[in-house]
Amino acid sequence: MNDECNGGIETALDIIVGKWKPVILFHLMSNDTLRFSELQRAIPKITKKMLTAQLRELEYHNIVNRKVYAQIPPKVEYSITEYGKGLKPVLLPMHKWGYQHLQHLDQLYGDNRESELKVK
Amino acid sequence: MNDECNGGIETALDIIVGKWKPVILFHLMSNDTLRFSELQRAIPKITKKMLTAQLRELEYHNIVNRKVYAQIPPKVEYSITEYGKGLKPVLLPMHKWGYQHLQHLDQLYGDNRESELKVK
DNA sequence: CGGTATCCGGTCGGATACTG
DNA sequence: CAGTATCCGACCGGATACCG
């Protein structure tokens, strides 16, 4: 971390931040391939607009693959690219830390703090 | 990653995301202790408002410590908490991946793509 | 020195309706 | 089925001025 150029962190954040990107990546990383509608069902509260937008950004950065089947009705499949799999060493520690952090909070304040957290 | 509950990632992101948090953490992690004005000088483009806001959020999550010296003129020192140091295993892979990603892009498109990146 | 207070523009994301 | 298009409110972050 005593390396110059902290910009690497911002670069990584730019790519994985977005209200829905973590969930999307989570599902794609555990499912190999998913259709647009399958993602929609897996993430009920997301709108098509958002799902499309976030997928496009991930696609732009070569994290996910978009495969269009030229047929009617249309069919589009999304999957993590090989390059995108390189994000696992980034996401796993994040997941681990975040999970432990939640436990830590529960242990400090008890288990029913949804409300307080939301209010921030 | 095939663990349920991807919320851990969002929890972690909530804490380390923010336009200036990565830079702030970077400086605090390599300097042990810094005054408000030192941080300001280290990050020239940040405003007091933003520096205060981001520090307060980090403090709220117990990532940084705020030590106020009751004297005139005032003096406030910031440092990473022991708990905050636990973020290193999260930030280091991020930094590494992001840095490699930048290299990856340079290798693909040549070195003068600042412009394109900004336009996105 | 180390902040608040206030204002304000731009962007993010949600709701809804429409389409090939 | 897999998207666009449009509108719109909320919030994020910058500029500036003031304060203990």
CSV table of C-alpha atoms (C1' of nucleotides) in Angstrom, one decimal:
chain,number,residue,atom,x,y,z
A,1,MET,CA,0.0,0.0,0.0
A,2,ASN,CA,3.1,2.3,0.2
A,3,ASP,CA,3.1,2.1,-3.5
A,4,GLU,CA,2.3,5.4,-5.2
A,5,CYS,CA,-0.7,5.7,-7.4
A,6,ASN,CA,-3.8,4.9,-5.3
A,7,GLY,CA,-5.8,5.4,-8.5
A,8,GLY,CA,-5.9,1.7,-8.9
A,9,ILE,CA,-8.5,1.5,-6.2
A,10,GLU,CA,-10.7,4.1,-7.9
A,11,THR,CA,-10.3,2.2,-11.1
A,12,ALA,CA,-11.5,-1.0,-9.5
A,13,LEU,CA,-14.3,0.8,-7.7
A,14,ASP,CA,-15.5,2.5,-10.8
A,15,ILE,CA,-16.1,-0.9,-12.3
A,16,ILE,CA,-17.7,-2.8,-9.4
A,17,VAL,CA,-19.7,0.1,-7.9
A,18,GLY,CA,-23.3,0.7,-8.9
A,19,LYS,CA,-26.4,0.0,-7.0
A,20,TRP,CA,-26.9,-3.4,-8.6
A,21,LYS,CA,-23.6,-4.5,-9.9
A,22,PRO,CA,-22.6,-6.5,-6.9
A,23,VAL,CA,-25.8,-8.5,-6.9
A,24,ILE,CA,-25.6,-9.0,-10.6
A,25,LEU,CA,-22.0,-10.2,-10.4
A,26,PHE,CA,-22.9,-12.4,-7.5
A,27,HIS,CA,-25.6,-14.2,-9.5
A,28,LEU,CA,-23.5,-14.5,-12.6
A,29,MET,CA,-20.5,-15.8,-10.7
A,30,SER,CA,-22.6,-18.6,-9.2
A,31,ASN,CA,-24.6,-19.4,-12.3
A,32,ASP,CA,-22.3,-19.5,-15.3
A,33,THR,CA,-25.0,-18.2,-17.6
A,34,LEU,CA,-28.2,-16.4,-17.1
A,35,ARG,CA,-30.8,-14.9,-19.4
A,36,PHE,CA,-32.0,-11.3,-19.0
A,37,SER,CA,-35.3,-12.5,-17.6
A,38,GLU,CA,-33.6,-14.9,-15.2
A,39,LEU,CA,-31.6,-12.0,-13.7
A,40,GLN,CA,-34.7,-10.0,-13.5
A,41,ARG,CA,-36.4,-12.8,-11.5
A,42,ALA,CA,-33.3,-13.3,-9.4
A,43,ILE,CA,-33.3,-9.6,-8.5
A,44,PRO,CA,-37.0,-8.8,-8.2
A,45,LYS,CA,-36.7,-5.1,-7.2
A,46,ILE,CA,-34.5,-4.1,-10.2
A,47,THR,CA,-36.1,-2.4,-13.2
A,48,LYS,CA,-35.3,-3.3,-16.8
A,49,LYS,CA,-33.7,0.0,-17.3
A,50,MET,CA,-31.3,-0.5,-14.4
A,51,LEU,CA,-30.6,-4.1,-15.2
A,52,THR,CA,-29.7,-3.1,-18.8
A,53,ALA,CA,-27.6,-0.1,-17.8
A,54,GLN,CA,-25.5,-2.0,-15.2
A,55,LEU,CA,-25.0,-5.0,-17.5
A,56,ARG,CA,-23.9,-2.6,-20.3
A,57,GLU,CA,-21.3,-1.1,-18.1
A,58,LEU,CA,-20.0,-4.4,-17.0
A,59,GLU,CA,-20.0,-5.5,-20.6
A,60,TYR,CA,-18.1,-2.3,-21.6
A,61,HIS,CA,-15.4,-3.1,-19.1
A,62,ASN,CA,-15.2,-6.7,-20.4
A,63,ILE,CA,-16.4,-8.2,-17.1
A,64,VAL,CA,-19.5,-9.8,-18.5
A,65,ASN,CA,-20.3,-11.4,-21.8
A,66,ARG,CA,-23.5,-10.7,-23.8
A,67,LYS,CA,-24.6,-13.3,-26.2
A,68,VAL,CA,-27.6,-12.6,-28.4
A,69,TYR,CA,-29.6,-15.3,-30.1
A,70,ALA,CA,-31.1,-14.1,-33.3
A,71,GLN,CA,-34.5,-15.6,-32.8
A,72,ILE,CA,-38.1,-14.7,-32.0
A,73,PRO,CA,-38.8,-14.3,-29.2
A,74,PRO,CA,-35.4,-12.9,-28.5
A,75,LYS,CA,-33.0,-14.6,-26.1
A,76,VAL,CA,-29.9,-13.0,-24.5
A,77,GLU,CA,-27.5,-14.7,-22.2
A,78,TYR,CA,-25.1,-13.1,-19.8
A,79,SER,CA,-22.0,-14.7,-18.3
A,80,ILE,CA,-18.8,-13.7,-16.6
A,81,THR,CA,-15.9,-13.3,-18.9
A,82,GLU,CA,-12.5,-15.0,-18.2
A,83,TYR,CA,-11.2,-11.5,-17.5
A,84,GLY,CA,-14.1,-10.8,-15.2
A,85,LYS,CA,-13.2,-13.9,-13.1
A,86,GLY,CA,-10.1,-12.0,-12.2
A,87,LEU,CA,-12.3,-9.9,-10.0
A,88,LYS,CA,-12.9,-12.8,-7.6
A,89,PRO,CA,-9.8,-12.1,-5.5
A,90,VAL,CA,-11.2,-8.6,-5.1
A,91,LEU,CA,-14.8,-9.5,-4.4
A,92,LEU,CA,-14.2,-12.4,-2.0
A,93,PRO,CA,-12.2,-10.4,0.5
A,94,MET,CA,-14.9,-7.6,0.3
A,95,HIS,CA,-17.6,-10.1,0.9
A,96,LYS,CA,-15.8,-11.7,3.7
A,97,TRP,CA,-15.0,-8.4,5.4
A,98,GLY,CA,-18.5,-7.0,4.9
A,99,TYR,CA,-20.0,-10.2,6.3
A,100,GLN,CA,-17.7,-10.1,9.4
A,101,HIS,CA,-18.5,-6.4,9.8
A,102,LEU,CA,-22.1,-7.1,10.0
A,103,GLN,CA,-21.5,-9.8,12.6
A,104,HIS,CA,-19.3,-7.3,14.5
A,105,LEU,CA,-22.1,-4.8,14.6
A,106,ASP,CA,-24.7,-7.4,15.8
A,107,GLN,CA,-22.3,-8.4,18.5
A,108,LEU,CA,-22.0,-4.7,19.6
A,109,TYR,CA,-25.5,-3.6,19.4
A,110,GLY,CA,-27.7,-6.6,19.2
A,111,ASP,CA,-29.5,-8.1,16.2
A,112,ASN,CA,-32.3,-5.7,15.5
A,113,ARG,CA,-30.6,-2.7,14.0
A,114,GLU,CA,-31.9,-2.6,10.5
A,115,SER,CA,-33.6,0.7,11.3
A,116,GLU,CA,-30.6,2.5,12.8
A,117,LEU,CA,-28.5,1.4,9.9
A,118,LYS,CA,-30.9,2.8,7.4
A,119,VAL,CA,-31.2,6.1,9.2
A,120,LYS,CA,-27.4,6.1,9.1
B,1,MET,CA,-18.8,-16.9,-3.3
B,2,ASN,CA,-21.5,-19.6,-3.5
B,3,ASP,CA,-22.3,-18.5,0.0
B,4,GLU,CA,-25.7,-16.9,0.3
B,5,CYS,CA,-26.0,-13.3,1.4
B,6,ASN,CA,-24.1,-11.2,-1.1
B,7,GLY,CA,-25.0,-8.2,1.1
B,8,GLY,CA,-21.5,-8.4,2.6
B,9,ILE,CA,-20.2,-6.8,-0.6
B,10,GLU,CA,-22.6,-4.0,-0.4
B,11,THR,CA,-21.8,-3.5,3.3
B,12,ALA,CA,-18.1,-3.2,2.5
B,13,LEU,CA,-18.7,-0.9,-0.5
B,14,ASP,CA,-21.0,1.4,1.5
B,15,ILE,CA,-18.0,2.0,3.7
B,16,ILE,CA,-15.2,2.4,1.3
B,17,VAL,CA,-17.1,4.1,-1.5
B,18,GLY,CA,-17.3,7.9,-1.7
B,19,LYS,CA,-15.5,10.2,-4.0
B,20,TRP,CA,-12.6,10.8,-1.7
B,21,LYS,CA,-12.6,7.9,0.8
B,22,PRO,CA,-10.0,5.8,-1.1
B,23,VAL,CA,-7.5,8.6,-1.3
B,24,ILE,CA,-8.1,9.5,2.3
B,25,LEU,CA,-7.6,6.0,3.4
B,26,PHE,CA,-4.5,5.7,1.2
B,27,HIS,CA,-2.9,8.6,2.9
B,28,LEU,CA,-3.9,7.6,6.4
B,29,MET,CA,-2.7,4.1,5.9
B,30,SER,CA,0.7,5.2,4.8
B,31,ASN,CA,1.1,8.0,7.4
B,32,ASP,CA,-0.1,6.7,10.7
B,33,THR,CA,-1.4,10.1,11.8
B,34,LEU,CA,-2.4,13.2,9.9
B,35,ARG,CA,-3.9,16.6,10.8
B,36,PHE,CA,-6.9,17.9,9.0
B,37,SER,CA,-4.8,20.5,7.2
B,38,GLU,CA,-2.2,17.9,6.2
B,39,LEU,CA,-4.9,15.9,4.6
B,40,GLN,CA,-6.1,19.0,2.8
B,41,ARG,CA,-2.7,19.6,1.5
B,42,ALA,CA,-2.2,16.0,0.5
B,43,ILE,CA,-5.4,16.1,-1.5
B,44,PRO,CA,-5.4,19.6,-3.0
B,45,LYS,CA,-8.7,19.4,-4.9
B,46,ILE,CA,-10.8,18.4,-2.0
B,47,THR,CA,-13.0,21.0,-0.2
B,48,LYS,CA,-13.2,21.2,3.6
B,49,LYS,CA,-16.8,20.2,3.4
B,50,MET,CA,-16.0,17.0,1.6
B,51,LEU,CA,-13.0,16.2,3.7
B,52,THR,CA,-15.1,16.6,6.8
B,53,ALA,CA,-18.0,14.6,5.5
B,54,GLN,CA,-15.9,11.7,4.3
B,55,LEU,CA,-13.9,11.6,7.5
B,56,ARG,CA,-17.0,11.6,9.6
B,57,GLU,CA,-18.4,8.7,7.7
B,58,LEU,CA,-15.2,6.8,8.1
B,59,GLU,CA,-15.2,7.7,11.8
B,60,TYR,CA,-18.8,6.6,12.2
B,61,HIS,CA,-17.9,3.2,10.9
B,62,ASN,CA,-14.9,3.0,13.2
B,63,ILE,CA,-12.4,3.0,10.4
B,64,VAL,CA,-10.6,6.2,11.4
B,65,ASN,CA,-9.9,7.8,14.7
B,66,ARG,CA,-10.5,11.5,15.4
B,67,LYS,CA,-8.4,13.0,18.1
B,68,VAL,CA,-9.2,16.6,19.1
B,69,TYR,CA,-6.6,18.6,21.0
B,70,ALA,CA,-8.4,21.2,23.2
B,71,GLN,CA,-6.2,24.2,22.4
B,72,ILE,CA,-6.0,27.3,20.3
B,73,PRO,CA,-5.5,27.2,17.5
B,74,PRO,CA,-7.4,23.9,17.2
B,75,LYS,CA,-5.6,20.7,16.3
B,76,VAL,CA,-7.2,17.5,15.1
B,77,GLU,CA,-5.5,14.4,14.2
B,78,TYR,CA,-6.8,11.5,12.2
B,79,SER,CA,-5.5,8.0,12.0
B,80,ILE,CA,-6.6,4.5,11.0
B,81,THR,CA,-8.1,2.5,13.8
B,82,GLU,CA,-7.0,-1.1,14.5
B,83,TYR,CA,-10.4,-2.2,13.2
B,84,GLY,CA,-9.8,-0.1,10.1
B,85,LYS,CA,-6.6,-1.8,9.4
B,86,GLY,CA,-8.6,-4.9,8.8
B,87,LEU,CA,-9.6,-3.3,5.5
B,88,LYS,CA,-6.2,-3.8,4.1
B,89,PRO,CA,-6.9,-7.3,2.8
B,90,VAL,CA,-9.8,-5.7,0.9
B,91,LEU,CA,-8.1,-2.6,-0.4
B,92,LEU,CA,-4.8,-4.2,-1.5
B,93,PRO,CA,-6.4,-6.7,-3.9
B,94,MET,CA,-8.6,-3.8,-5.2
B,95,HIS,CA,-5.5,-1.7,-5.7
B,96,LYS,CA,-3.7,-4.5,-7.4
B,97,TRP,CA,-6.5,-5.4,-9.7
B,98,GLY,CA,-7.2,-1.8,-10.6
B,99,TYR,CA,-3.6,-1.2,-11.4
B,100,GLN,CA,-3.3,-4.2,-13.5
B,101,HIS,CA,-6.5,-3.3,-15.3
B,102,LEU,CA,-5.0,0.1,-16.2
B,103,GLN,CA,-2.0,-1.7,-17.6
B,104,HIS,CA,-4.2,-4.1,-19.5
B,105,LEU,CA,-6.0,-1.2,-21.1
B,106,ASP,CA,-2.8,0.6,-22.1
B,107,GLN,CA,-1.6,-2.6,-23.7
B,108,LEU,CA,-4.8,-2.9,-25.6
B,109,TYR,CA,-5.3,0.7,-26.8
B,110,GLY,CA,-1.9,2.4,-26.3
B,111,ASP,CA,-1.0,4.8,-23.6
B,112,ASN,CA,-2.9,8.0,-24.4
B,113,ARG,CA,-6.4,7.2,-23.5
B,114,GLU,CA,-7.1,9.6,-20.7
B,115,SER,CA,-9.6,11.3,-22.9
B,116,GLU,CA,-11.6,8.3,-23.9
B,117,LEU,CA,-11.7,7.1,-20.4
B,118,LYS,CA,-13.1,10.3,-19.1
B,119,VAL,CA,-15.8,10.4,-21.8
B,120,LYS,CA,-16.4,6.9,-20.9
C,1,DC,C1',-7.1,25.8,12.4
C,2,DG,C1',-10.8,23.1,11.6
C,3,DG,C1',-14.7,23.2,10.7
C,4,DT,C1',-20.5,24.8,9.5
C,5,DA,C1',-24.1,26.9,6.7
C,6,DT,C1',-26.2,27.7,2.5
C,7,DC,C1',-27.0,27.4,-2.2
C,8,DC,C1',-27.1,25.0,-6.4
C,9,DG,C1',-26.3,22.2,-10.7
C,10,DG,C1',-25.6,17.6,-12.3
C,11,DT,C1',-26.1,12.9,-12.0
C,12,DC,C1',-28.3,8.6,-10.4
C,13,DG,C1',-31.8,5.8,-10.2
C,14,DG,C1',-37.0,4.9,-10.0
C,15,DA,C1',-41.8,4.8,-12.4
C,16,DT,C1',-44.1,4.3,-16.4
C,17,DA,C1',-45.1,3.6,-21.1
C,18,DC,C1',-43.8,2.1,-25.6
C,19,DT,C1',-41.3,-1.3,-29.2
C,20,DG,C1',-39.0,-4.9,-32.5
D,1,DC,C1',-38.4,-11.4,-24.5
D,2,DA,C1',-35.4,-7.9,-24.0
D,3,DG,C1',-35.0,-4.1,-24.2
D,4,DT,C1',-35.8,2.0,-25.2
D,5,DA,C1',-37.7,6.5,-24.2
D,6,DT,C1',-39.2,9.9,-21.2
D,7,DC,C1',-40.0,12.2,-17.2
D,8,DC,C1',-38.8,13.4,-12.6
D,9,DG,C1',-37.4,13.6,-7.7
D,10,DA,C1',-33.6,12.7,-4.5
D,11,DC,C1',-29.2,13.0,-3.4
D,12,DC,C1',-24.2,13.8,-4.1
D,13,DG,C1',-20.7,16.8,-4.4
D,14,DG,C1',-18.8,21.6,-5.6
D,15,DA,C1',-18.4,26.8,-4.5
D,16,DT,C1',-18.6,30.2,-1.4
D,17,DA,C1',-19.1,32.6,2.9
D,18,DC,C1',-19.0,32.6,7.6
D,19,DC,C1',-17.6,31.0,12.7
D,20,DG,C1',-15.4,29.5,17.5
